[in-house]
Amino acid sequence: MSIEYLGLDSINGPLVVLEGVQDVAFDEIVEFSVQRTKKKLGRVIEVYEDKAIIQVFESTADMSLKNTHTRLTGRPMEIPLSPEILGRTFDGIGRPIDQLGDVSYVMKRDVNGDPLNPVSREYPRNFIQTGISAIDGLTTLIRGQKLPFFSGDGLPHNELAAQIVRQANLGEGSSEKFGVVFAAMGVQHDVADFFRRTFEESGVLDRVTMFLNVASDPVIERIMTPRVALTAAEYLAYDLGMHILVIMTDMTAYCEALREISASKQEIPSRKGYPGYLYSDLAMLYERAGIVAGKPGSVTQIPILTMPNDDITHPIPDLTGYITEGQVVFDRDLQGKSIYPPIDILPSLSRLMKGGIGEKYTRADHQAVANQLFASYSRVKEARSLASVIGEDELAPTDKKYLAYGRKFEDQFLGQAKDENRSIIETLDFAWELLRMLPREELDRIDTQLLDQYYGLEKVL
Amino acid sequence: MKQLGTIYGINGPIVYLKGKTQFQMSEMVYVGKMRLIGEIISLNNEMTTIQVYEETSGMKPGEPVYGTGQQMSVTLGPGILNNIFDGIERPLKTIEDQVGQYITKSVQVESLDTERKWPVRVTVELGQEVTGGMIIAEVQETKTIVHKSMIPPNIDGKVIEVVEDGDYTVVEPIVKVKQLDDTIVEIPLAQKWPIRVPRPVRRRHESSVPLITGQRVVDTLFPITKGGTAAIPGGFGTGKTMMQHQVAKYSDADIIVYIGCGERGNEMTEVLEDFSELEDPKSGNSLMERTVLIANTSNMPVAAREASIYTGVTLAEYYRDMGYDVAIMADSTSRWAEALRELSGRLEEMPAEEGFPAYLASRLATFYERAGLMQNLNESEGSVSIIGAVSPQGGDFSEPVTQNTKRFVRCFWGLDRQLANERHYPAVSWLNSYSLYVDDLSVWFRDNVSPDFINNRRQILEILHQESSLMDIVKLIGSDVLPDDQKLTIEIARVIRLGFLQQDAFHQEDTNVSLEKQAKMMEVILHLYRQCREMISMGMPMSLLLENQIFNRVVTIKYDVPNDRLDLLDQYLVDIDQFYNHIMETNA
Ligand SMILES: Nc1ncnc2c1ncn2[C@@H]1O[C@H](COP(=O)(O)OP(=O)(O)OP(=O)(O)O)[C@@H](O)[C@H]1O
Ligand SMILES: [Mg+2]
């Protein structure tokens, strides 16, 4: 039934224009065949009467105004879904690349996803223990949260994400199923391999679905990769009732792809050449984390992004931080001191922490201890900068205590081995051990009752 | 509904029609076979442009566009409160009932339930002369709020028919009015009003009464009036939303309009859950009974995000017209400005600063201009206060939205990244924030709180400013070398910061504090300051004074003195005097 159009009217970067088309819909997917051999996909991004402007996935390099046939599919971008996608590997737009053949599907779904009605959400409250003190203690991860890593080139964000996959008790007991959806955008092959190995070693490979758009793959496909991955994640979570952790790396490459397309459309840029709709576009992805009321599963997101020049005010981390429910910030200085994971806790934050910790979930003193650790660490920074001016010896006795506290805090609380898995109780007890290095009067974020209960504990024992 | 045009082009939320059409500017239209809601945003001989409030994917050129003859409007009547709507006043719960948990395209729903019967008490009589704004009927809309249905502003005439008290829907006529030109209009409980047009009032008044928020840094240092405007700028995670939640929960407004404009879905869920459980300090009922939520989250269509701000302020004005004090929380006005930018970009308009359209400033001005304490058409007094969050790009306050907002608001509660990182919440900077209402409010504070209030407030601010300049020195050479009086300033400033400015939203006692307690806490802190200053002037060293636990005890007043035991605060004054006497006796 579908008509094939021969030829194109113009090609400009990733965009082609086709005139004289009938019945073309905004946002539908078209199939190209180049030289009658090579197939490509594209998406209609603007229409004017019988003229369609189409964004081509993959490169337009081999396309000419004559050699291309175009066919309208009449549908938005969809992917096939069934329980079989677990354990499988796909390319950035959902085509199998693991030589295991096509997925036999039970349904197809539009990858754009409709917005979840705010009244249909369930507020996330379940604490996920990752075994990492800096996260569990200070920027607690909650099931259904979107908590990005703000990292930089050469920092161990992949290692940390892998450690979380190995250690996190996502499923809370054996009765609940958990799984991982991994989306790679513009990363090197070895990053994808590293994650695959990690999944294999921790024995979860058969519960992982991977979508890989590596650095050498077409840039434009990158735009679809997180959408495809999140559509799979939502299917696994809400249709199959699994708790899904989605790892998306590297969001910076995704945003750069978006910028490239925007530039080729000659749109008016906002900051640093990124399109004005970058915020809305990212929100369409990040807001797909959450819990749907009345459904058993959940979608938790850990997007990873590398901050250009380690600049947290760059539009990519900035707009991400405005959408996500906190952020975990990596720091090059800590990395320089060989502290793993090198998390700078002060700019890090988990907004959902408050509802998922405390007596009911972790321990009654958790919030107060976290507040105090933050406040004391910022005092450490002040003492250090003073010491750098007047010399450590000249510091007041309290400031000296802060320096000692700061060293131990970084080395032993933040710092842990890549296979070290601490329980939340161990983390909190260790925090108290550190806080006891400071005079009790200095602990002004913890109320008297908790101080009585925990500060003197050592002496009682 | 008439077909008045045919789609020519589609670019995201913007749809074009070719040639001269019969649409009016700002007319609400239905676009395409799916009948998506849209609004005419520009008209000329060659092209008509429509902004569409739903996702346009799948739409094709050649599909029809229908006119409604009406401007983009909201429905005003009972059923607004204790409810949650999207940016164009479509009730989200009804949408969920109809299409399930995801908001699909082209859902046709009424803004207000047209079948529900409300118990109505009619307040006009047959033959009565009525004018716009006059109250015709009262309905107990929620446990907390009595809804007053009014004659629409543009109608004038005589009641020629009126129903008995009884149960009516929002669409059944309550009165029939014969206007001067002999036309007859039926007036039901609900009326429509265009969102971009301010509802008329008799006149604007200067406000001299504070909107009390229960938040110390606001009420004491940077207060806002009922009918005032405030901006909360701050980078991500600095506490804008938390602050708006706190004000929405504890302020002494009668009605809260909470607009989630381009923000997180989970935050709206949180408000819904929290507000349904929390008790309104004024009425004892649940907070939702005085609240309406407008939720157009960041993943919902961008054009409706642009409209959500106007929808919210129109609802607020409507309740103001009934004589209520209404407070609007708009989170975040930056997302609204970005929606303007995005739409403007699609229209290929000439951008001004950072891609924002040149009309950004005037749009912001007209929005904040709709705040105020007003004498309504029906002579009652009501107010709309607007508190807008601003999310500056890169946390940099020099960007266009923050700068332009600053021109039109009179309170500026600037959030500071450094304070937020230290977990000093609320992270309102005492150095960069201001309120231009302090003078207007000083008489009220004097008469209703304490004669010293304004003076004490000034002194607190002075100490904080002195501390800030002293800290520049301390950072270079340490605090040991400072003279004792300056050490005292630093210590008292610490007490003020930790004990007064910091306020824990999650602490049962500390989350909401009466003005009386705020005033007394200030008094205790300043009493400590004055006594210490005297001792130091008599040669007592600061190190000696610091040996006493009194400083830390004053810091923890906020936790140790329950809100209903303010008498305990007097004991602190006594203890400070004892501390003074003790030091003087043993060291004289
Ligand atoms: N008054 C407060 N008391 C305790 N914690 C607070 C307070 N204000 C803010 N916080 C903490 O800071 C976090 C971030 O606050 P919030 O969500 O209000 O930031 P925001 O400025 O709205 O950020 P965004 O612009 O990204 O929406 C909260 O989740 C909470 O943990
Ligand atoms: Mg916010």
PDB file of C-alpha atoms in Angstrom, chain B residues 7-220:
ATOM      1  CA  ILE B   7      -3.273  22.585   8.281  1.00  0.00           C
ATOM      2  CA  TYR B   8      -0.422  23.622   6.024  1.00  0.00           C
ATOM      3  CA  GLY B   9       2.686  22.929   8.118  1.00  0.00           C
ATOM      4  CA  ILE B  10       3.703  21.355  11.433  1.00  0.00           C
ATOM      5  CA  ASN B  11       6.832  22.068  13.423  1.00  0.00           C
ATOM      6  CA  GLY B  12       6.574  20.545  16.894  1.00  0.00           C
ATOM      7  CA  PRO B  13       3.942  22.435  18.885  1.00  0.00           C
ATOM      8  CA  ILE B  14       3.586  25.084  16.153  1.00  0.00           C
ATOM      9  CA  VAL B  15       1.051  24.576  13.374  1.00  0.00           C
ATOM     10  CA  TYR B  16       0.656  26.853  10.345  1.00  0.00           C
ATOM     11  CA  LEU B  17      -2.370  27.547   8.172  1.00  0.00           C
ATOM     12  CA  LYS B  18      -1.929  29.227   4.837  1.00  0.00           C
ATOM     13  CA  GLY B  19      -3.663  32.413   3.686  1.00  0.00           C
ATOM     14  CA  LYS B  20      -6.155  34.697   5.345  1.00  0.00           C
ATOM     15  CA  THR B  21      -8.362  32.863   7.854  1.00  0.00           C
ATOM     16  CA  GLN B  22     -11.378  33.908   9.929  1.00  0.00           C
ATOM     17  CA  PHE B  23      -9.813  33.107  13.298  1.00  0.00           C
ATOM     18  CA  GLN B  24      -9.427  35.775  15.986  1.00  0.00           C
ATOM     19  CA  MET B  25      -6.231  36.477  17.813  1.00  0.00           C
ATOM     20  CA  SER B  26      -5.904  34.336  20.994  1.00  0.00           C
ATOM     21  CA  GLU B  27      -8.866  32.205  19.949  1.00  0.00           C
ATOM     22  CA  MET B  28      -8.961  28.696  21.326  1.00  0.00           C
ATOM     23  CA  VAL B  29      -9.055  26.163  18.477  1.00  0.00           C
ATOM     24  CA  TYR B  30      -9.194  22.417  17.946  1.00  0.00           C
ATOM     25  CA  VAL B  31      -6.445  21.212  15.665  1.00  0.00           C
ATOM     26  CA  GLY B  32      -6.476  18.213  13.359  1.00  0.00           C
ATOM     27  CA  LYS B  33      -8.499  15.018  13.315  1.00  0.00           C
ATOM     28  CA  MET B  34      -7.428  14.374  16.898  1.00  0.00           C
ATOM     29  CA  ARG B  35      -8.860  17.761  17.910  1.00  0.00           C
ATOM     30  CA  LEU B  36      -5.893  18.839  19.972  1.00  0.00           C
ATOM     31  CA  ILE B  37      -6.369  22.062  21.914  1.00  0.00           C
ATOM     32  CA  GLY B  38      -4.528  25.079  20.511  1.00  0.00           C
ATOM     33  CA  GLU B  39      -4.483  28.847  20.527  1.00  0.00           C
ATOM     34  CA  ILE B  40      -4.078  31.337  17.680  1.00  0.00           C
ATOM     35  CA  ILE B  41      -0.877  33.249  18.368  1.00  0.00           C
ATOM     36  CA  SER B  42      -0.434  35.234  15.177  1.00  0.00           C
ATOM     37  CA  LEU B  43      -2.486  36.228  12.151  1.00  0.00           C
ATOM     38  CA  ASN B  44      -1.571  37.878   8.896  1.00  0.00           C
ATOM     39  CA  ASN B  45      -2.507  37.767   5.235  1.00  0.00           C
ATOM     40  CA  GLU B  46      -0.174  34.915   4.374  1.00  0.00           C
ATOM     41  CA  MET B  47      -0.166  32.760   7.458  1.00  0.00           C
ATOM     42  CA  THR B  48      -2.041  31.889  10.650  1.00  0.00           C
ATOM     43  CA  THR B  49       0.020  30.427  13.456  1.00  0.00           C
ATOM     44  CA  ILE B  50      -1.287  28.136  16.186  1.00  0.00           C
ATOM     45  CA  GLN B  51       0.401  27.007  19.365  1.00  0.00           C
ATOM     46  CA  VAL B  52      -0.784  23.506  20.224  1.00  0.00           C
ATOM     47  CA  TYR B  53      -1.103  22.381  23.841  1.00  0.00           C
ATOM     48  CA  GLU B  54      -0.663  18.670  23.146  1.00  0.00           C
ATOM     49  CA  GLU B  55       1.864  16.471  21.371  1.00  0.00           C
ATOM     50  CA  THR B  56       1.429  16.873  17.580  1.00  0.00           C
ATOM     51  CA  SER B  57       3.102  13.681  16.385  1.00  0.00           C
ATOM     52  CA  GLY B  58       1.067  11.843  13.781  1.00  0.00           C
ATOM     53  CA  MET B  59      -0.676  15.004  12.573  1.00  0.00           C
ATOM     54  CA  LYS B  60      -0.750  15.643   8.816  1.00  0.00           C
ATOM     55  CA  PRO B  61      -1.047  18.636   6.496  1.00  0.00           C
ATOM     56  CA  GLY B  62      -4.555  18.908   5.117  1.00  0.00           C
ATOM     57  CA  GLU B  63      -6.270  18.054   8.391  1.00  0.00           C
ATOM     58  CA  PRO B  64      -8.978  20.473   9.591  1.00  0.00           C
ATOM     59  CA  VAL B  65      -8.790  23.183  12.259  1.00  0.00           C
ATOM     60  CA  TYR B  66     -11.938  24.201  14.123  1.00  0.00           C
ATOM     61  CA  GLY B  67     -12.697  27.535  15.749  1.00  0.00           C
ATOM     62  CA  THR B  68     -14.492  28.078  19.056  1.00  0.00           C
ATOM     63  CA  GLY B  69     -15.013  31.838  18.861  1.00  0.00           C
ATOM     64  CA  GLN B  70     -13.688  32.075  22.425  1.00  0.00           C
ATOM     65  CA  GLN B  71     -10.369  33.189  23.799  1.00  0.00           C
ATOM     66  CA  MET B  72      -8.226  30.645  25.622  1.00  0.00           C
ATOM     67  CA  SER B  73     -10.115  30.511  28.924  1.00  0.00           C
ATOM     68  CA  VAL B  74     -10.479  28.698  32.193  1.00  0.00           C
ATOM     69  CA  THR B  75     -13.679  27.648  33.930  1.00  0.00           C
ATOM     70  CA  LEU B  76     -14.148  29.241  37.334  1.00  0.00           C
ATOM     71  CA  GLY B  77     -16.491  27.667  39.866  1.00  0.00           C
ATOM     72  CA  PRO B  78     -16.668  25.248  42.788  1.00  0.00           C
ATOM     73  CA  GLY B  79     -14.501  22.153  42.369  1.00  0.00           C
ATOM     74  CA  ILE B  80     -11.242  23.989  41.757  1.00  0.00           C
ATOM     75  CA  LEU B  81      -9.919  23.539  45.282  1.00  0.00           C
ATOM     76  CA  ASN B  82      -8.593  20.204  46.496  1.00  0.00           C
ATOM     77  CA  ASN B  83      -7.906  19.374  42.870  1.00  0.00           C
ATOM     78  CA  ILE B  84      -4.996  19.048  40.467  1.00  0.00           C
ATOM     79  CA  PHE B  85      -5.036  20.315  36.877  1.00  0.00           C
ATOM     80  CA  ASP B  86      -2.632  20.471  33.964  1.00  0.00           C
ATOM     81  CA  GLY B  87      -1.499  23.800  32.470  1.00  0.00           C
ATOM     82  CA  ILE B  88      -4.777  24.396  30.638  1.00  0.00           C
ATOM     83  CA  GLU B  89      -7.035  23.404  33.530  1.00  0.00           C
ATOM     84  CA  ARG B  90      -7.722  19.821  32.539  1.00  0.00           C
ATOM     85  CA  PRO B  91      -8.256  17.776  35.717  1.00  0.00           C
ATOM     86  CA  LEU B  92      -5.528  15.157  35.941  1.00  0.00           C
ATOM     87  CA  LYS B  93      -7.552  12.675  37.970  1.00  0.00           C
ATOM     88  CA  THR B  94     -10.300  12.690  35.363  1.00  0.00           C
ATOM     89  CA  ILE B  95      -7.708  12.194  32.650  1.00  0.00           C
ATOM     90  CA  GLU B  96      -6.358   9.219  34.578  1.00  0.00           C
ATOM     91  CA  ASP B  97      -9.857   7.740  34.880  1.00  0.00           C
ATOM     92  CA  GLN B  98     -10.391   8.159  31.164  1.00  0.00           C
ATOM     93  CA  VAL B  99      -7.117   7.132  29.559  1.00  0.00           C
ATOM     94  CA  GLY B 100      -5.041   5.536  32.272  1.00  0.00           C
ATOM     95  CA  GLN B 101      -1.730   6.416  33.785  1.00  0.00           C
ATOM     96  CA  TYR B 102      -0.079   8.023  30.797  1.00  0.00           C
ATOM     97  CA  ILE B 103      -1.425  11.249  29.375  1.00  0.00           C
ATOM     98  CA  THR B 104      -2.233  10.416  25.784  1.00  0.00           C
ATOM     99  CA  LYS B 105      -3.246  12.869  23.127  1.00  0.00           C
ATOM    100  CA  SER B 106      -6.668  14.331  22.518  1.00  0.00           C
ATOM    101  CA  VAL B 107      -8.357  13.540  25.814  1.00  0.00           C
ATOM    102  CA  GLN B 108     -11.616  15.459  25.942  1.00  0.00           C
ATOM    103  CA  VAL B 109     -12.485  16.387  29.525  1.00  0.00           C
ATOM    104  CA  GLU B 110     -14.406  19.156  31.259  1.00  0.00           C
ATOM    105  CA  SER B 111     -12.414  21.353  33.650  1.00  0.00           C
ATOM    106  CA  LEU B 112     -14.997  21.034  36.400  1.00  0.00           C
ATOM    107  CA  ASP B 113     -17.313  18.133  37.078  1.00  0.00           C
ATOM    108  CA  THR B 114     -20.581  19.143  35.411  1.00  0.00           C
ATOM    109  CA  GLU B 115     -22.633  16.421  37.064  1.00  0.00           C
ATOM    110  CA  ARG B 116     -21.796  16.927  40.692  1.00  0.00           C
ATOM    111  CA  LYS B 117     -24.524  18.787  42.606  1.00  0.00           C
ATOM    112  CA  TRP B 118     -23.430  21.430  45.079  1.00  0.00           C
ATOM    113  CA  PRO B 119     -25.607  22.603  47.996  1.00  0.00           C
ATOM    114  CA  VAL B 120     -26.242  26.214  47.051  1.00  0.00           C
ATOM    115  CA  ARG B 121     -27.389  29.125  49.206  1.00  0.00           C
ATOM    116  CA  VAL B 122     -28.635  31.895  46.956  1.00  0.00           C
ATOM    117  CA  THR B 123     -27.790  35.441  48.089  1.00  0.00           C
ATOM    118  CA  VAL B 124     -29.724  37.609  45.616  1.00  0.00           C
ATOM    119  CA  GLU B 125     -33.421  38.281  45.255  1.00  0.00           C
ATOM    120  CA  LEU B 126     -35.847  38.677  42.425  1.00  0.00           C
ATOM    121  CA  GLY B 127     -35.832  42.202  41.053  1.00  0.00           C
ATOM    122  CA  GLN B 128     -32.475  43.085  42.562  1.00  0.00           C
ATOM    123  CA  GLU B 129     -30.101  45.243  40.538  1.00  0.00           C
ATOM    124  CA  VAL B 130     -26.833  43.392  40.041  1.00  0.00           C
ATOM    125  CA  THR B 131     -23.461  44.437  38.687  1.00  0.00           C
ATOM    126  CA  GLY B 132     -20.291  42.600  37.791  1.00  0.00           C
ATOM    127  CA  GLY B 133     -18.579  40.935  40.742  1.00  0.00           C
ATOM    128  CA  MET B 134     -21.686  40.816  42.929  1.00  0.00           C
ATOM    129  CA  ILE B 135     -22.068  37.552  44.843  1.00  0.00           C
ATOM    130  CA  ILE B 136     -25.111  35.539  43.842  1.00  0.00           C
ATOM    131  CA  ALA B 137     -24.624  32.258  45.673  1.00  0.00           C
ATOM    132  CA  GLU B 138     -22.527  30.543  48.300  1.00  0.00           C
ATOM    133  CA  VAL B 139     -21.377  26.948  48.273  1.00  0.00           C
ATOM    134  CA  GLN B 140     -19.314  25.110  50.870  1.00  0.00           C
ATOM    135  CA  GLU B 141     -16.657  24.121  48.343  1.00  0.00           C
ATOM    136  CA  THR B 142     -14.357  22.317  50.762  1.00  0.00           C
ATOM    137  CA  LYS B 143     -14.381  21.897  54.526  1.00  0.00           C
ATOM    138  CA  THR B 144     -12.321  25.066  54.777  1.00  0.00           C
ATOM    139  CA  ILE B 145     -13.544  27.360  52.031  1.00  0.00           C
ATOM    140  CA  VAL B 146     -16.921  28.872  51.191  1.00  0.00           C
ATOM    141  CA  HIS B 147     -17.123  29.487  47.468  1.00  0.00           C
ATOM    142  CA  LYS B 148     -18.890  32.640  46.350  1.00  0.00           C
ATOM    143  CA  SER B 149     -20.222  32.613  42.816  1.00  0.00           C
ATOM    144  CA  MET B 150     -20.335  36.024  41.246  1.00  0.00           C
ATOM    145  CA  ILE B 151     -21.937  37.949  38.402  1.00  0.00           C
ATOM    146  CA  PRO B 152     -19.276  37.947  35.654  1.00  0.00           C
ATOM    147  CA  PRO B 153     -17.440  41.301  35.553  1.00  0.00           C
ATOM    148  CA  ASN B 154     -18.949  42.537  32.299  1.00  0.00           C
ATOM    149  CA  ILE B 155     -22.619  42.015  33.192  1.00  0.00           C
ATOM    150  CA  ASP B 156     -25.028  44.605  34.576  1.00  0.00           C
ATOM    151  CA  GLY B 157     -28.781  44.417  35.024  1.00  0.00           C
ATOM    152  CA  LYS B 158     -31.776  43.179  37.017  1.00  0.00           C
ATOM    153  CA  VAL B 159     -32.523  39.697  38.346  1.00  0.00           C
ATOM    154  CA  ILE B 160     -35.617  38.417  36.546  1.00  0.00           C
ATOM    155  CA  GLU B 161     -35.461  34.820  37.696  1.00  0.00           C
ATOM    156  CA  VAL B 162     -33.734  33.154  40.600  1.00  0.00           C
ATOM    157  CA  VAL B 163     -33.693  29.566  41.856  1.00  0.00           C
ATOM    158  CA  GLU B 164     -34.470  28.404  45.394  1.00  0.00           C
ATOM    159  CA  ASP B 165     -31.673  27.282  47.692  1.00  0.00           C
ATOM    160  CA  GLY B 166     -30.880  23.668  46.841  1.00  0.00           C
ATOM    161  CA  ASP B 167     -28.527  21.363  44.987  1.00  0.00           C
ATOM    162  CA  TYR B 168     -27.254  22.492  41.607  1.00  0.00           C
ATOM    163  CA  THR B 169     -24.472  21.638  39.190  1.00  0.00           C
ATOM    164  CA  VAL B 170     -21.970  24.228  38.031  1.00  0.00           C
ATOM    165  CA  VAL B 171     -23.772  24.604  34.707  1.00  0.00           C
ATOM    166  CA  GLU B 172     -27.396  25.001  35.839  1.00  0.00           C
ATOM    167  CA  PRO B 173     -28.520  28.649  35.862  1.00  0.00           C
ATOM    168  CA  ILE B 174     -28.846  30.211  39.295  1.00  0.00           C
ATOM    169  CA  VAL B 175     -30.151  33.587  38.175  1.00  0.00           C
ATOM    170  CA  LYS B 176     -31.368  35.163  34.960  1.00  0.00           C
ATOM    171  CA  VAL B 177     -30.347  38.761  34.481  1.00  0.00           C
ATOM    172  CA  LYS B 178     -31.931  41.205  32.087  1.00  0.00           C
ATOM    173  CA  GLN B 179     -29.288  43.634  30.975  1.00  0.00           C
ATOM    174  CA  LEU B 180     -29.835  47.300  30.118  1.00  0.00           C
ATOM    175  CA  ASP B 181     -29.936  46.463  26.416  1.00  0.00           C
ATOM    176  CA  ASP B 182     -32.723  43.931  27.174  1.00  0.00           C
ATOM    177  CA  THR B 183     -30.594  40.906  26.478  1.00  0.00           C
ATOM    178  CA  ILE B 184     -31.093  38.142  28.997  1.00  0.00           C
ATOM    179  CA  VAL B 185     -28.212  36.137  30.411  1.00  0.00           C
ATOM    180  CA  GLU B 186     -28.356  32.989  32.493  1.00  0.00           C
ATOM    181  CA  ILE B 187     -25.719  32.823  35.171  1.00  0.00           C
ATOM    182  CA  PRO B 188     -24.726  29.470  36.619  1.00  0.00           C
ATOM    183  CA  LEU B 189     -22.291  28.790  39.476  1.00  0.00           C
ATOM    184  CA  ALA B 190     -19.349  28.622  37.070  1.00  0.00           C
ATOM    185  CA  GLN B 191     -18.106  31.236  34.635  1.00  0.00           C
ATOM    186  CA  LYS B 192     -15.342  31.394  32.042  1.00  0.00           C
ATOM    187  CA  TRP B 193     -12.537  33.909  31.942  1.00  0.00           C
ATOM    188  CA  PRO B 194      -9.701  34.367  29.423  1.00  0.00           C
ATOM    189  CA  ILE B 195      -6.389  33.486  31.057  1.00  0.00           C
ATOM    190  CA  ARG B 196      -4.363  36.314  29.569  1.00  0.00           C
ATOM    191  CA  VAL B 197      -6.692  39.074  30.753  1.00  0.00           C
ATOM    192  CA  PRO B 198      -6.493  40.237  34.393  1.00  0.00           C
ATOM    193  CA  ARG B 199      -9.863  40.163  36.135  1.00  0.00           C
ATOM    194  CA  PRO B 200     -10.992  43.744  36.738  1.00  0.00           C
ATOM    195  CA  VAL B 201     -10.982  45.325  40.194  1.00  0.00           C
ATOM    196  CA  ARG B 202     -12.226  48.581  41.704  1.00  0.00           C
ATOM    197  CA  ARG B 203      -8.810  49.763  42.831  1.00  0.00           C
ATOM    198  CA  ARG B 204      -5.413  48.693  44.088  1.00  0.00           C
ATOM    199  CA  HIS B 205      -4.342  49.314  47.708  1.00  0.00           C
ATOM    200  CA  GLU B 206      -1.004  49.591  49.379  1.00  0.00           C
ATOM    201  CA  SER B 207      -0.611  46.604  51.639  1.00  0.00           C
ATOM    202  CA  SER B 208       0.655  46.990  55.168  1.00  0.00           C
ATOM    203  CA  VAL B 209      -0.002  43.496  56.463  1.00  0.00           C
ATOM    204  CA  PRO B 210       2.585  40.726  56.183  1.00  0.00           C
ATOM    205  CA  LEU B 211       2.003  37.333  54.657  1.00  0.00           C
ATOM    206  CA  ILE B 212       3.261  35.332  57.613  1.00  0.00           C
ATOM    207  CA  THR B 213       5.126  32.240  56.496  1.00  0.00           C
ATOM    208  CA  GLY B 214       6.446  30.733  59.717  1.00  0.00           C
ATOM    209  CA  GLN B 215       9.951  30.872  58.238  1.00  0.00           C
ATOM    210  CA  ARG B 216      12.253  33.059  60.324  1.00  0.00           C
ATOM    211  CA  VAL B 217      14.529  34.341  57.611  1.00  0.00           C
ATOM    212  CA  VAL B 218      11.496  35.478  55.630  1.00  0.00           C
ATOM    213  CA  ASP B 219       9.206  36.846  58.321  1.00  0.00           C
ATOM    214  CA  THR B 220      11.883  38.573  60.342  1.00  0.00           C
TER     215      THR B 220
END
